[in-house]
XYZ file of C-alpha atoms in Angstrom:
606
model
C -17.891 14.709 5.281
C -17.212 10.761 6.339
C -14.754 8.889 5.309
C -14.186 5.228 4.904
C -12.407 3.181 6.926
C -11.126 -0.488 7.083
C -13.620 -0.937 10.174
C -16.871 0.831 9.399
C -16.814 -1.113 6.578
C -19.132 -4.468 5.797
C -17.254 -7.595 6.399
C -15.621 -8.282 2.764
C -16.846 -11.994 2.580
C -20.169 -10.846 2.568
C -19.228 -9.097 -0.682
C -17.805 -11.075 -3.005
C -19.682 -13.499 -5.661
C -20.133 -16.679 -5.430
C -17.576 -17.503 -8.019
C -14.456 -15.748 -8.580
C -14.008 -13.568 -11.375
C -11.591 -13.980 -14.060
C -8.195 -12.751 -13.847
C -8.501 -9.003 -14.704
C -11.864 -9.291 -15.545
C -14.380 -6.489 -14.730
C -16.302 -8.293 -12.276
C -13.252 -7.785 -10.271
C -13.970 -4.435 -9.720
C -17.156 -5.027 -7.710
C -14.367 -5.382 -5.469
C -14.707 -1.917 -5.303
C -18.248 -1.524 -3.637
C -18.107 -1.157 -0.178
C -15.857 1.497 -0.400
C -17.963 3.474 -3.020
C -21.309 2.544 -0.703
C -20.689 5.107 1.759
C -20.827 8.121 -1.232
C -23.456 6.765 -2.691
C -25.055 10.425 -2.803
C -21.935 11.629 -4.450
C -22.243 8.739 -6.859
C -25.860 9.647 -7.511
C -25.187 13.623 -8.064
C -22.027 12.607 -10.408
C -24.897 10.529 -12.256
C -27.067 13.468 -12.430
C -24.530 15.604 -13.858
C -23.359 12.516 -16.393
C -26.764 12.446 -17.881
C -27.659 15.745 -18.405
C -24.393 16.743 -20.184
C -24.527 13.824 -22.465
C -28.313 14.886 -22.871
C -27.105 18.269 -23.892
C -24.570 17.090 -26.146
C -26.736 14.820 -28.232
C -29.180 18.321 -28.028
C -26.303 19.826 -30.008
C -27.362 18.335 -33.128
C -30.885 18.982 -33.205
C -29.904 22.854 -32.452
C -27.462 22.753 -35.505
C -30.125 21.077 -37.795
C -32.198 24.423 -36.192
C -30.110 27.204 -37.689
C -29.400 25.566 -40.941
C -32.987 24.967 -41.894
C -34.343 27.463 -39.824
C -31.914 30.398 -39.346
C -30.353 30.379 -42.748
C -33.478 29.325 -45.125
C -35.961 32.049 -44.666
C -36.138 34.482 -48.170
C -37.025 37.530 -45.852
C -33.002 38.587 -44.905
C -34.750 40.703 -41.693
C -36.669 37.404 -40.885
C -33.514 35.533 -41.584
C -31.310 37.476 -39.268
C -34.074 37.100 -36.507
C -34.461 33.049 -37.004
C -29.813 33.039 -37.165
C -29.796 35.280 -33.594
C -32.451 32.941 -31.890
C -30.933 29.953 -33.229
C -27.269 31.177 -31.978
C -28.581 31.572 -28.813
C -29.914 28.494 -27.889
C -26.938 26.829 -29.114
C -25.074 28.937 -26.840
C -27.336 27.872 -24.206
C -26.665 24.405 -25.057
C -22.818 24.734 -25.135
C -23.725 26.477 -21.585
C -24.856 23.787 -20.530
C -23.269 21.429 -21.622
C -20.268 23.092 -19.546
C -21.816 23.768 -16.910
C -22.920 19.851 -16.604
C -19.306 18.612 -17.730
C -17.512 20.776 -15.205
C -20.222 19.235 -12.157
C -19.721 15.378 -13.542
C -15.532 16.274 -13.853
C -15.614 17.656 -9.593
C -17.926 15.243 -8.194
C -16.188 11.661 -10.045
C -12.720 13.339 -9.553
C -13.191 13.902 -5.824
C -15.111 10.244 -5.645
C -11.752 9.330 -7.115
C -9.112 10.757 -4.927
C -11.609 10.270 -2.040
C -12.309 6.248 -2.773
C -8.479 6.092 -3.141
C -7.519 7.239 -0.324
C -9.728 5.336 1.969
C -8.366 2.025 -0.244
C -4.554 3.295 0.787
C -5.369 3.590 4.601
C -7.621 0.875 4.854
C -4.741 -1.238 2.914
C -2.621 0.236 5.355
C -4.245 -0.441 8.478
C -5.033 -3.796 7.730
C -1.371 -4.634 6.471
C 0.179 -3.364 10.027
C -1.932 -5.614 11.460
C -0.722 -8.115 9.651
C 1.666 -10.868 11.795
C 5.594 -11.274 11.318
C 4.508 -14.891 9.249
C 2.091 -12.229 6.632
C 5.763 -10.678 5.979
C 7.549 -14.298 5.293
C 5.583 -14.818 1.886
C 5.356 -11.037 1.123
C 7.746 -8.662 0.250
C 7.303 -5.018 1.818
C 8.594 -3.253 -1.814
C 5.239 -5.323 -3.456
C 3.076 -3.406 -0.384
C 4.144 -0.666 -1.608
C 3.855 -1.228 -5.020
C 0.080 -2.160 -4.583
C -0.235 0.782 -2.305
C 1.015 2.930 -4.890
C 0.457 1.721 -8.452
C -2.250 -0.351 -7.905
C -4.377 2.995 -6.183
C -3.110 4.974 -9.137
C -5.269 2.914 -11.024
C -8.132 2.522 -9.171
C -8.192 6.261 -8.728
C -7.816 6.314 -12.424
C -10.932 4.562 -13.073
C -12.903 5.752 -10.467
C -12.036 9.184 -10.960
C -12.223 9.329 -14.781
C -12.357 6.100 -16.639
C -15.088 4.982 -15.659
C -17.760 7.987 -15.796
C -16.005 8.969 -19.466
C -17.233 5.273 -20.047
C -20.363 5.636 -18.997
C -20.932 9.080 -20.477
C -19.725 7.817 -24.166
C -22.075 4.893 -23.379
C -25.330 6.872 -23.203
C -24.304 9.487 -26.257
C -23.321 6.568 -28.322
C -26.927 4.998 -27.282
C -28.642 8.286 -27.975
C -26.621 8.729 -31.042
C -27.772 5.731 -32.321
C -31.375 5.413 -31.765
C -31.489 9.061 -33.118
C -29.310 8.411 -36.685
C -31.975 4.852 -36.797
C -35.099 7.373 -35.837
C -33.928 9.863 -38.375
C -31.984 7.782 -40.908
C -32.140 4.257 -40.987
C -30.876 3.281 -44.480
C -27.652 5.396 -43.796
C -27.330 3.567 -40.275
C -26.711 0.400 -42.061
C -24.306 1.224 -43.992
C -22.743 3.390 -40.789
C -22.592 0.247 -38.631
C -21.227 -1.867 -40.642
C -18.108 0.482 -41.244
C -18.091 1.342 -37.428
C -17.748 -2.869 -36.536
C -15.077 -2.885 -39.768
C -13.582 0.290 -37.307
C -13.623 -1.381 -33.473
C -13.030 -5.150 -34.368
C -9.541 -4.655 -35.359
C -9.099 -1.322 -33.363
C -9.796 -4.537 -30.108
C -7.783 -6.677 -31.324
C -4.552 -4.152 -31.687
C -5.397 -2.798 -28.745
C -5.232 -6.026 -26.252
C -1.556 -5.824 -27.960
C -0.678 -2.349 -26.977
C -1.773 -3.346 -23.558
C 0.564 -6.032 -23.601
C 3.722 -3.973 -24.704
C 2.007 -1.400 -21.711
C 2.429 -3.755 -19.322
C 5.724 -4.781 -19.969
C 6.815 -1.595 -20.626
C 6.194 -0.741 -17.028
C 7.531 -3.965 -15.457
C 10.782 -2.569 -17.031
C 10.492 0.470 -15.635
C 9.746 -1.041 -12.472
C 12.761 -3.452 -13.098
C 14.869 0.086 -13.077
C 13.210 1.090 -9.644
C 14.388 -1.901 -8.076
C 17.597 -1.761 -9.094
C 17.779 1.982 -8.150
C 16.474 1.287 -4.213
C 18.599 -1.424 -3.544
C 21.743 0.156 -4.870
C 21.079 3.436 -3.375
C 20.192 1.530 -0.099
C 23.589 0.350 0.190
C 25.742 2.845 -1.329
C 28.814 2.761 1.316
C 28.925 -0.697 -0.098
C 28.926 -0.005 -3.819
C 31.331 2.774 -3.034
C 33.783 0.160 -0.617
C 33.688 -1.902 -3.451
C 34.271 1.285 -6.592
C 31.276 -0.453 -8.269
C 29.914 2.683 -9.065
C 30.234 2.272 -13.059
C 29.178 -1.095 -12.615
C 25.947 -1.063 -11.312
C 25.625 2.846 -13.349
C 25.941 0.028 -16.407
C 23.601 -2.076 -14.849
C 21.100 0.618 -14.262
C 21.402 1.611 -18.101
C 21.244 -1.380 -19.551
C 17.976 -1.714 -17.284
C 16.583 1.418 -18.882
C 17.537 0.727 -22.332
C 15.622 -2.369 -21.884
C 12.599 -0.387 -21.076
C 13.292 2.181 -23.714
C 12.835 -0.272 -26.260
C 10.074 -1.693 -25.239
C 8.455 1.966 -25.094
C 9.454 2.218 -28.259
C 7.397 -0.663 -29.921
C 4.736 0.299 -27.559
C 4.134 3.398 -28.703
C 4.671 2.128 -32.655
C 2.371 -0.010 -31.754
C -0.272 3.347 -30.508
C 0.938 5.470 -33.479
C -0.336 2.504 -35.980
C -3.618 1.683 -33.856
C -4.392 5.752 -33.620
C -3.782 6.090 -37.431
C -5.820 3.383 -38.881
C -8.750 4.246 -36.163
C -8.460 8.253 -37.689
C -8.338 7.133 -41.181
C -10.787 4.608 -40.782
C -13.198 6.670 -39.110
C -12.547 9.669 -41.270
C -13.619 7.395 -44.454
C -17.027 6.130 -43.148
C -17.638 9.834 -41.852
C -17.326 10.973 -45.572
C -19.298 7.923 -46.992
C -21.716 9.195 -45.046
C -21.804 12.431 -46.071
C -21.130 11.657 -49.534
C -24.627 9.630 -49.645
C -25.731 12.190 -47.614
C -25.297 14.833 -49.565
C -26.274 12.597 -52.864
C -29.587 12.892 -50.466
C -29.798 16.217 -50.231
C -29.408 16.866 -53.702
C -32.171 14.298 -54.609
C -34.445 16.221 -52.374
C -34.948 13.278 -49.794
C -33.464 14.734 -46.714
C -32.890 18.676 -46.342
C -29.165 20.333 -45.727
C -29.725 20.485 -41.494
C -31.543 16.758 -41.615
C -27.233 16.314 -43.048
C -25.588 18.101 -40.872
C -27.066 16.416 -37.982
C -26.725 13.047 -39.652
C -22.897 13.526 -39.896
C -22.388 15.250 -36.342
C -24.682 12.134 -34.804
C -22.358 9.523 -36.264
C -19.512 11.695 -35.307
C -20.514 11.503 -31.639
C -21.337 7.532 -32.040
C -17.998 6.968 -33.465
C -16.049 9.052 -31.252
C -17.798 6.450 -28.445
C -17.261 3.597 -29.402
C -13.169 4.668 -29.866
C -13.881 5.787 -25.887
C -15.307 2.976 -24.696
C -12.612 0.804 -26.256
C -10.450 3.033 -24.517
C -11.855 3.010 -21.352
C -12.234 -0.870 -21.527
C -8.648 -1.706 -21.455
C -8.070 0.830 -18.232
C -10.920 -1.219 -16.708
C -9.051 -4.512 -17.689
C -5.715 -3.568 -16.020
C -7.980 -1.710 -12.928
C -9.544 -4.856 -11.896
C -6.262 -6.600 -11.783
C -5.140 -3.878 -9.906
C -8.034 -4.110 -7.123
C -7.671 -8.015 -7.169
C -4.185 -7.772 -6.291
C -5.785 -4.615 -3.448
C -8.779 -7.529 -2.570
C -6.204 -9.930 -1.475
C -4.100 -8.182 0.618
C -7.387 -7.135 2.575
C -9.052 -10.477 2.654
C -5.834 -11.364 4.064
C -6.114 -12.624 7.812
C -3.678 -12.767 10.743
C -3.668 -15.790 12.469
C -2.825 -13.687 15.697
C -5.646 -11.998 16.602
C -6.956 -10.296 19.472
C -9.883 -12.521 21.818
C -13.601 -11.539 21.711
C -13.436 -11.554 24.919
C -9.915 -10.548 26.118
C -9.201 -11.031 29.779
C -7.054 -8.228 31.653
C -4.162 -9.843 34.030
C -3.522 -7.313 37.255
C -0.940 -4.846 36.742
C 1.954 -4.816 39.286
C 5.291 -2.779 40.099
C 7.520 -5.607 41.329
C 7.666 -6.740 37.588
C 5.511 -9.539 35.463
C 5.666 -13.334 36.075
C 6.128 -15.227 32.938
C 5.488 -19.037 32.449
C 6.447 -20.941 29.586
C 4.580 -24.244 29.941
C 5.813 -27.387 27.085
C 5.680 -24.841 24.721
C 6.512 -25.852 21.158
C 6.723 -23.651 18.167
C 7.849 -23.892 14.731
C 8.313 -21.262 11.952
C 5.684 -20.786 9.253
C 8.595 -20.979 7.099
C 10.532 -23.540 8.077
C 7.591 -26.219 9.090
C 9.542 -29.566 9.368
C 12.650 -27.380 11.782
C 11.141 -26.354 15.423
C 12.282 -23.436 17.278
C 11.320 -24.522 20.403
C 10.660 -27.800 21.535
C 8.652 -28.778 25.266
C 10.163 -25.219 26.206
C 9.336 -24.502 30.061
C 10.094 -21.244 31.623
C 9.119 -19.824 34.561
C 9.979 -15.649 35.516
C 9.474 -14.302 39.183
C 8.316 -10.690 38.693
C 11.028 -8.258 39.475
C 14.094 -11.056 38.389
C 16.543 -10.516 35.547
C 17.033 -13.546 33.220
C 20.441 -13.773 30.825
C 19.547 -15.901 27.502
C 22.180 -17.679 25.799
C 22.959 -19.950 23.518
C 24.333 -20.554 19.864
C 23.369 -19.116 17.070
C 19.603 -19.820 16.142
C 19.244 -22.338 19.343
C 15.786 -20.134 19.683
C 16.681 -17.194 21.964
C 14.878 -14.040 19.790
C 11.563 -16.924 19.456
C 11.313 -16.766 22.852
C 10.830 -13.028 22.523
C 8.751 -13.462 19.252
C 6.420 -15.691 21.109
C 6.052 -13.555 24.783
C 5.133 -10.801 21.965
C 2.920 -13.013 20.501
C 3.943 -11.848 17.004
C 2.982 -15.627 16.662
C 1.226 -18.543 18.436
C 2.883 -21.612 19.890
C 1.887 -25.209 18.090
C 1.337 -27.044 21.993
C 1.663 -25.678 25.312
C 1.084 -22.141 26.820
C 2.387 -18.953 27.817
C 1.047 -17.103 30.577
C 2.002 -13.294 31.781
C 0.706 -12.363 34.837
C -0.645 -15.408 35.565
C -3.394 -15.009 32.483
C -2.694 -16.727 28.887
C -0.921 -14.394 26.467
C -3.492 -15.696 24.292
C -6.613 -14.565 26.060
C -5.216 -10.777 26.686
C -5.912 -8.102 23.745
C -2.670 -7.905 22.141
C -2.640 -4.052 23.053
C -2.877 -4.819 26.584
C 0.181 -7.370 26.274
C 2.102 -5.357 24.439
C 1.352 -2.328 26.215
C 3.221 -4.432 29.079
C 6.428 -5.365 26.980
C 9.193 -3.099 26.384
C 11.521 -4.040 23.762
C 14.995 -2.794 23.181
C 16.133 -4.769 19.570
C 19.660 -5.675 18.517
C 19.249 -2.958 15.207
C 17.870 -0.156 16.376
C 14.815 1.563 14.535
C 14.680 5.195 13.876
C 12.094 7.054 12.130
C 12.900 9.915 9.890
C 11.717 12.345 12.000
C 13.118 14.173 15.016
C 15.339 12.691 18.165
C 12.203 13.928 20.317
C 9.918 12.206 18.878
C 11.544 8.920 18.180
C 12.126 8.843 21.592
C 8.761 9.781 22.804
C 7.268 6.499 20.438
C 7.892 4.827 23.570
C 4.842 6.830 24.994
C 3.091 9.042 22.468
C 1.259 11.477 25.265
C 4.716 12.116 27.408
C 6.034 15.928 27.749
C 9.044 16.604 26.625
C 10.891 17.035 30.187
C 9.556 13.396 30.517
C 11.475 12.439 26.980
C 14.759 14.615 28.366
C 14.382 12.746 31.553
C 14.431 9.206 29.593
C 17.174 10.406 27.573
C 19.176 11.216 30.514
C 18.617 8.040 32.165
C 20.152 5.994 28.387
C 23.065 8.638 28.717
C 21.859 9.618 25.227
C 20.873 13.855 26.441
C 24.474 14.792 25.737
C 25.583 13.810 22.176
C 21.343 15.067 21.260
C 21.835 18.436 23.007
C 25.139 18.840 20.870
C 23.398 18.006 18.301
C 22.722 21.040 15.423
C 18.879 21.772 16.697
C 18.808 19.861 19.816
C 15.818 17.563 20.658
C 14.453 19.153 17.626
C 17.032 17.670 14.995
C 15.939 15.561 12.341
C 17.843 12.231 12.587
C 17.340 10.957 8.942
C 16.253 7.831 7.027
C 16.564 4.912 9.619
C 19.139 7.470 12.042
C 21.717 7.878 9.031
C 23.334 10.825 11.052
C 23.579 8.524 14.009
C 26.386 6.300 15.183
C 25.275 2.892 15.752
C 26.456 3.142 19.471
C 23.550 6.397 19.256
C 20.917 5.128 17.903
C 20.842 2.119 20.290
C 20.910 4.639 23.753
C 17.878 6.343 21.982
C 16.138 2.676 21.188
C 17.031 2.646 25.002
C 15.368 5.354 26.046
C 12.381 5.091 24.394
C 11.857 1.977 26.528
C 12.545 3.531 29.249
C 10.034 6.062 28.920
C 7.582 3.440 27.995
C 7.937 2.282 31.649
C 6.673 -1.151 31.207
C 6.863 -3.901 33.728
C 8.581 -6.197 31.688
C 11.858 -5.218 29.360
C 13.174 -7.643 26.867
C 16.531 -6.525 25.463
C 18.303 -8.430 22.728
C 21.733 -7.634 22.647
C 21.139 -4.229 23.317
C 24.582 -3.015 23.863
C 26.054 -4.667 20.418
C 26.468 -1.655 18.650
C 28.431 0.120 21.629
C 32.035 0.628 22.203
C 33.373 0.074 25.893
C 32.783 3.358 27.194
C 29.182 3.884 25.738
C 28.708 0.050 26.926
C 29.565 1.179 30.184
C 27.182 4.421 30.682
C 23.855 2.014 29.073
C 25.113 -1.094 31.126
C 24.485 1.552 34.069
C 21.312 3.124 32.566
C 19.721 -0.824 32.152
C 20.652 -1.703 35.785
C 18.589 1.497 36.507
C 16.154 0.585 34.077
C 15.874 -2.938 35.283
C 14.978 -2.156 38.425
C 11.449 -2.982 39.884
C 10.543 -4.603 36.803
C 11.195 -7.798 35.178
C 13.749 -8.435 32.430
C 14.883 -10.799 29.993
C 18.373 -10.450 28.639
C 19.206 -12.310 25.477
C 23.332 -11.148 25.831
C 26.493 -12.502 25.098
C 28.422 -10.404 26.397
C 30.284 -11.281 29.768
C 29.478 -7.869 31.377
C 25.500 -8.375 31.073
C 25.259 -12.210 31.669
C 27.276 -11.800 34.916
C 24.834 -9.355 36.100
C 21.835 -11.307 36.051
C 19.845 -13.208 38.377
C 19.706 -16.527 36.763
C 21.503 -17.317 33.518
C 18.920 -19.908 30.871
C 21.016 -21.445 28.241
C 19.435 -22.875 25.474
C 20.521 -25.567 22.769
C 18.425 -26.651 19.478
C 14.857 -24.918 21.030
C 15.563 -26.503 24.776
C 16.954 -25.191 27.891
C 19.774 -27.367 28.468
C 21.476 -25.132 31.843
C 20.404 -22.767 34.130
C 22.147 -21.587 37.288
C 24.312 -18.564 37.825
C 27.065 -18.292 36.011
C 29.754 -19.491 38.380
C 27.338 -22.993 39.115
C 27.629 -22.962 34.761
C 30.750 -22.740 34.313
C 31.605 -25.156 36.851
C 29.141 -27.793 35.287
C 31.596 -26.891 32.307
C 28.732 -27.720 29.542
C 27.180 -25.889 26.999
C 27.864 -22.287 28.751
C 31.294 -22.782 29.789
C 31.822 -23.361 25.820
C 30.248 -20.296 24.803
C 32.273 -18.471 27.682
C 35.284 -20.000 26.244
C 34.696 -19.270 22.909
C 32.874 -15.498 23.174
C 33.545 -14.213 26.648
C 37.305 -14.929 27.465
C 38.446 -14.431 23.765
């Protein structure tokens, strides 16, 4: 069975209406059309089952009328018994058809709901993964996760249940209405009037119930947010002995959620009671009028039974459609949020005709030429100003400067997480903007200051740098990064699960795994962002030796404050306020007695 993916879907822009639908409008569900289109065959089968189930339901009153008038009205007992058997077989046949068609409808519609929801989740997740860091400056990851879980669950409810229930009850309601008008128009006028008196206040009151439902969900979300925040900061909470305070804060949040839930439950209870009482009153009135007609001889008993069942079908269909409309409104809002994510466009994309730079074994050549850059969240504060820097293949450059000077920005632009406002950046004589993102980033190995450890084994964490690497390649990289010894000492060695964010490791161990990952990638350009910041003196000596090995035959840019790292660089580049203010060797810069000398006095000598 083919599955829908983000790349196989038609352009979303062409699918949108000319004017955006109102917030929460069912028209917003049109965003689901590209995800439903690949399964048109399944949808057709579901509609067939749905219509046949509705027809079977509408046929049931006719069979019941035949049972009452035909099977029970015969004078001869033998004829009556045979008639009853025939009519009961007919009723059983209708019930069997209803069961089979309902089962087919349930399976196909549930399959569609699960499949479409999975496709949407995959498309949204894949799309978000390709967004530039600019996207995450304005969008919280918790919000993205909420849309991937809560919003897609609402969509699944509609596609896999509510929508088919609505269509089925619409068919049954229209069919029941047509039969009532055809068989008993006088009684139908009275029933319609009663239904209007029931539906109008039910819709009005239902809106209040939905508002309370949304408020209840918001309060539950607040409780979840508090719990997530505190559980991720357990060491800090316990160090300040704030367990009781945080428990009380969570208790207040859950109490608020409970209070809203009670109000919602009360409102829904009143609504249910009103619908049941009012509908029962309308049905009893219709039944009373029908019994009077039977007594007068205007209609038969079977006709009365048929009418009552059709009225029940019509009333229940109206009630279900009211509920379904509420679900559609909620799902429409969820669809809007999901489509907003899918419609977001990353400002950094691969060119349509990318250029390929030549791969060299001696390392990559880098050139920044008059680069000026502002972060989107800080448009008035330049991160780099007229920044120019040339790095020869195989050269090791240490980038130093005060906090906020723009050191990490150099790495961000090299990786093309952002594009500069002006100027050009070249890698191996090709503009980075002209290279595919995969080719560009495939040439760069990165060791960040905060080592990222995934919730998997030590082996797979290192293999993340080169997915097709053998186990021996991984272990060789671990030896080069001086990580093999401590990994082997873990309970299951390289197959040990490291926990969420590597909680089972020390900071230095996490950093050495990140270094091993970059060394396994074996790229011609290596970026080290405070790669030894989390290491103790002994570990730093080991990793420094490993880094010296890793730096051979490749270009290396190092952001560092430690003297041991900086002094071994071929050249030191000093950045201040987004500009290069000095560059040279350690001895030259110390002799100049400018920015670098002041930093050395504060950070190195101390």
